[in-house]
């Protein structure tokens, strides 16, 4: 299977050129994040890629002290020249399948010079450089609202098979939409499925 670099269409013509990639990470125990606080970033550095699926899971470990809503936003950003450096942990993407059918070196890891990602430890992450997100154009994952939020919330974004197309120095940012209230703590799980044409 191959990927057309012009329109990112998967074509069943050459099994040895398409690359499937997964970026997956789990935050630490996150609490007290302000509205618009960033929790996850994924920067595409090299080849054009398509994000075919985004999955988010939130697991509450300590209940919030008062009723509130909780939601996360997913943005495509441009001018993404530096990934986050403070407040979290770096993530290395892995190949779901590589540009060759044979085995992959280094446990199938995608070089950090191709794709670089970062996820929160206990609060918002900072240090990235990208063009400011457009507040009117997010995907929103609404976890819930009220005195008792779900113990585990899970959702994915792939309703129609379309995708985010990422050129070099573009990427995905996940941010908190509503300020987290008193005492609530939880972990955020983020997973992206991408495909691209290899070298």
Tab-separated table of C-alpha atoms in Angstrom:
chain	number	residue	atom	x	y	z
A	1	UNK	CA	0.000	0.000	0.000
A	2	UNK	CA	1.291	3.476	-0.802
A	3	UNK	CA	0.260	7.014	0.118
A	4	UNK	CA	-0.114	9.767	-2.463
A	5	UNK	CA	1.927	12.709	-1.141
A	6	UNK	CA	-0.324	15.218	-2.919
A	7	UNK	CA	-3.681	14.189	-1.450
A	8	UNK	CA	-2.621	11.688	1.269
A	9	UNK	CA	-4.849	8.989	-0.216
A	10	UNK	CA	-3.950	5.392	0.665
A	11	UNK	CA	-3.491	3.414	-2.544
A	12	UNK	CA	-3.285	-0.422	-2.586
A	13	UNK	CA	-0.569	-0.386	-5.226
A	14	UNK	CA	2.689	-0.855	-3.363
A	15	UNK	CA	2.847	-2.687	-0.072
A	16	UNK	CA	6.321	-1.488	0.825
A	17	UNK	CA	5.939	2.300	0.861
A	18	UNK	CA	3.111	3.264	3.218
A	19	UNK	CA	3.935	3.792	6.890
A	20	UNK	CA	1.398	3.493	9.685
A	21	UNK	CA	2.355	5.283	12.898
A	22	UNK	CA	0.934	5.473	16.400
A	23	UNK	CA	1.635	8.224	18.929
A	24	UNK	CA	0.356	7.211	22.351
A	25	UNK	CA	0.937	8.617	25.817
A	26	UNK	CA	-0.437	8.747	29.350
A	27	UNK	CA	-0.165	11.828	31.528
A	28	UNK	CA	0.747	11.847	35.174
A	29	UNK	CA	-1.890	12.712	37.796
A	30	UNK	CA	-3.162	16.008	36.398
A	31	UNK	CA	-4.899	18.626	38.548
A	32	UNK	CA	-5.733	22.323	38.645
A	33	UNK	CA	-5.231	23.037	34.946
A	34	UNK	CA	-6.528	26.421	33.806
A	35	UNK	CA	-8.781	26.879	30.791
A	36	UNK	CA	-6.735	26.578	27.585
A	37	UNK	CA	-3.863	24.914	29.452
A	38	UNK	CA	-2.044	22.585	27.063
A	39	UNK	CA	-1.772	18.919	27.990
A	40	UNK	CA	-0.441	17.185	24.871
A	41	UNK	CA	1.420	18.165	21.724
A	42	UNK	CA	2.482	16.257	18.628
A	43	UNK	CA	4.740	17.967	16.073
A	44	UNK	CA	5.152	16.577	12.567
A	45	UNK	CA	8.638	17.475	11.379
A	46	UNK	CA	9.473	15.660	8.158
A	47	UNK	CA	7.030	14.041	5.694
A	48	UNK	CA	3.414	15.035	5.113
A	49	UNK	CA	1.174	12.830	7.260
A	50	UNK	CA	-2.518	12.256	7.859
A	51	UNK	CA	-4.001	11.858	11.337
A	52	UNK	CA	-6.731	9.326	10.691
A	53	UNK	CA	-7.903	8.866	14.283
A	54	UNK	CA	-7.639	10.614	17.644
A	55	UNK	CA	-8.568	8.838	20.868
A	56	UNK	CA	-8.877	10.478	24.281
A	57	UNK	CA	-9.500	8.820	27.631
A	58	UNK	CA	-9.781	10.528	31.006
A	59	UNK	CA	-9.640	8.499	34.213
A	60	UNK	CA	-10.646	10.332	37.389
A	61	UNK	CA	-8.561	9.246	40.373
A	62	UNK	CA	-9.781	11.866	42.887
A	63	UNK	CA	-13.271	13.341	42.595
A	64	UNK	CA	-13.710	17.069	42.084
A	65	UNK	CA	-14.802	18.870	45.239
A	66	UNK	CA	-17.675	20.704	43.537
A	67	UNK	CA	-19.883	20.256	40.513
A	68	UNK	CA	-18.205	21.305	37.291
A	69	UNK	CA	-17.868	20.532	33.587
A	70	UNK	CA	-14.775	18.951	32.091
A	71	UNK	CA	-13.798	18.968	28.409
A	72	UNK	CA	-10.743	18.839	26.180
A	73	UNK	CA	-10.046	20.559	22.870
A	74	UNK	CA	-8.038	19.215	19.945
A	75	UNK	CA	-6.484	21.727	17.551
A	76	UNK	CA	-4.436	21.471	14.392
A	77	UNK	CA	-1.674	24.092	14.571
A	78	UNK	CA	0.790	25.508	12.047
A	79	UNK	CA	4.219	27.097	12.412
A	80	UNK	CA	5.026	24.343	14.928
A	81	UNK	CA	8.801	24.773	15.097
A	82	UNK	CA	9.457	23.516	18.658
A	83	UNK	CA	7.726	20.937	20.847
A	84	UNK	CA	6.964	21.542	24.547
A	85	UNK	CA	9.882	21.309	26.957
A	86	UNK	CA	8.461	21.938	30.442
A	87	UNK	CA	5.916	20.243	32.673
A	88	UNK	CA	5.733	16.802	31.149
A	89	UNK	CA	7.351	13.862	29.409
A	90	UNK	CA	8.553	13.346	25.845
A	91	UNK	CA	6.865	10.627	23.782
A	92	UNK	CA	8.390	8.728	20.880
A	93	UNK	CA	6.057	7.509	18.143
A	94	UNK	CA	6.114	3.900	16.937
A	95	UNK	CA	5.510	2.337	13.554
A	96	UNK	CA	2.349	0.234	13.255
A	97	UNK	CA	3.937	-0.925	10.026
A	98	UNK	CA	7.006	0.370	8.273
A	99	UNK	CA	8.022	1.235	4.755
A	100	UNK	CA	9.378	-2.283	4.415
A	101	UNK	CA	7.732	-5.551	5.376
A	102	UNK	CA	10.888	-6.652	7.189
A	103	UNK	CA	11.689	-6.021	10.841
A	104	UNK	CA	12.254	-2.520	12.118
A	105	UNK	CA	15.264	-1.362	14.088
A	106	UNK	CA	15.140	0.097	17.612
A	107	UNK	CA	11.817	-1.459	18.539
A	108	UNK	CA	9.997	0.179	15.648
A	109	UNK	CA	10.442	3.706	16.986
A	110	UNK	CA	9.937	6.687	14.687
A	111	UNK	CA	12.950	9.039	14.875
A	112	UNK	CA	12.374	12.163	16.971
A	113	UNK	CA	13.604	14.104	13.956
A	114	UNK	CA	10.430	12.917	12.147
A	115	UNK	CA	7.732	13.242	14.819
A	116	UNK	CA	8.099	14.660	18.330
A	117	UNK	CA	5.449	14.591	21.073
A	118	UNK	CA	5.022	15.612	24.720
A	119	UNK	CA	2.391	14.962	27.425
A	120	UNK	CA	1.655	16.525	30.808
A	121	UNK	CA	3.009	15.313	34.141
A	122	UNK	CA	0.785	17.021	36.756
A	123	UNK	CA	-0.314	20.262	35.100
A	124	UNK	CA	-0.170	22.288	31.916
A	125	UNK	CA	2.829	21.948	29.612
A	126	UNK	CA	4.736	24.893	28.140
A	127	UNK	CA	7.664	25.816	25.925
A	128	UNK	CA	6.258	25.002	22.473
A	129	UNK	CA	6.458	27.358	19.510
A	130	UNK	CA	3.524	27.411	17.085
A	131	UNK	CA	1.025	29.809	15.552
A	132	UNK	CA	-1.708	30.525	18.110
A	133	UNK	CA	-4.643	28.119	17.949
A	134	UNK	CA	-7.910	29.279	16.428
A	135	UNK	CA	-10.410	29.231	19.287
A	136	UNK	CA	-13.293	28.814	16.829
A	137	UNK	CA	-12.003	25.646	15.210
A	138	UNK	CA	-11.419	22.905	17.766
A	139	UNK	CA	-12.693	19.387	18.092
A	140	UNK	CA	-14.185	19.213	21.578
A	141	UNK	CA	-14.372	16.095	23.735
A	142	UNK	CA	-16.934	16.741	26.495
A	143	UNK	CA	-16.148	14.485	29.449
A	144	UNK	CA	-19.224	15.443	31.469
A	145	UNK	CA	-20.699	17.883	33.944
A	146	UNK	CA	-22.207	17.788	37.409
A	147	UNK	CA	-21.294	16.743	40.896
A	148	UNK	CA	-20.021	13.339	39.733
A	149	UNK	CA	-17.955	13.126	36.561
A	150	UNK	CA	-17.420	9.747	34.890
A	151	UNK	CA	-14.821	7.529	36.509
A	152	UNK	CA	-13.542	6.716	33.026
A	153	UNK	CA	-14.416	8.661	29.879
A	154	UNK	CA	-13.358	7.517	26.415
A	155	UNK	CA	-14.089	8.824	22.927
A	156	UNK	CA	-12.496	8.915	19.504
A	157	UNK	CA	-12.645	11.209	16.515
A	158	UNK	CA	-13.036	9.404	13.208
A	159	UNK	CA	-16.726	9.803	12.398
A	160	UNK	CA	-16.455	10.014	8.609
A	161	UNK	CA	-13.058	8.644	7.690
A	162	UNK	CA	-11.614	12.095	7.006
A	163	UNK	CA	-8.453	13.274	8.693
A	164	UNK	CA	-6.204	16.116	9.753
A	165	UNK	CA	-3.534	16.606	7.070
A	166	UNK	CA	-0.202	17.651	8.574
A	167	UNK	CA	2.617	19.181	6.587
A	168	UNK	CA	6.096	19.652	8.045
A	169	UNK	CA	6.025	21.851	11.171
A	170	UNK	CA	2.317	21.324	11.720
A	171	UNK	CA	0.794	19.302	14.506
A	172	UNK	CA	-1.891	18.530	17.056
A	173	UNK	CA	-2.448	20.207	20.430
A	174	UNK	CA	-4.788	18.891	23.140
A	175	UNK	CA	-5.785	21.500	25.713
A	176	UNK	CA	-8.101	21.743	28.689
A	177	UNK	CA	-11.274	23.675	27.820
A	178	UNK	CA	-12.744	24.461	31.253
A	179	UNK	CA	-10.699	25.344	34.336
A	180	UNK	CA	-10.365	22.316	36.598
A	181	UNK	CA	-11.965	22.936	39.973
A	182	UNK	CA	-10.964	22.086	43.492
A	183	UNK	CA	-9.282	18.794	44.333
A	184	UNK	CA	-10.082	16.873	41.140
A	185	UNK	CA	-7.270	14.673	39.819
A	186	UNK	CA	-7.022	12.335	36.864
A	187	UNK	CA	-4.935	10.944	34.028
A	188	UNK	CA	-5.309	11.782	30.346
A	189	UNK	CA	-4.639	9.098	27.739
A	190	UNK	CA	-4.020	10.309	24.169
A	191	UNK	CA	-3.526	8.194	21.065
A	192	UNK	CA	-3.089	9.312	17.441
A	193	UNK	CA	-3.087	7.026	14.408
A	194	UNK	CA	-1.212	8.489	11.443
A	195	UNK	CA	-0.148	7.321	8.035
A	196	UNK	CA	2.351	8.736	5.568
A	197	UNK	CA	4.530	7.926	2.584
A	198	UNK	CA	8.030	6.961	3.678
A	199	UNK	CA	11.289	7.950	2.080
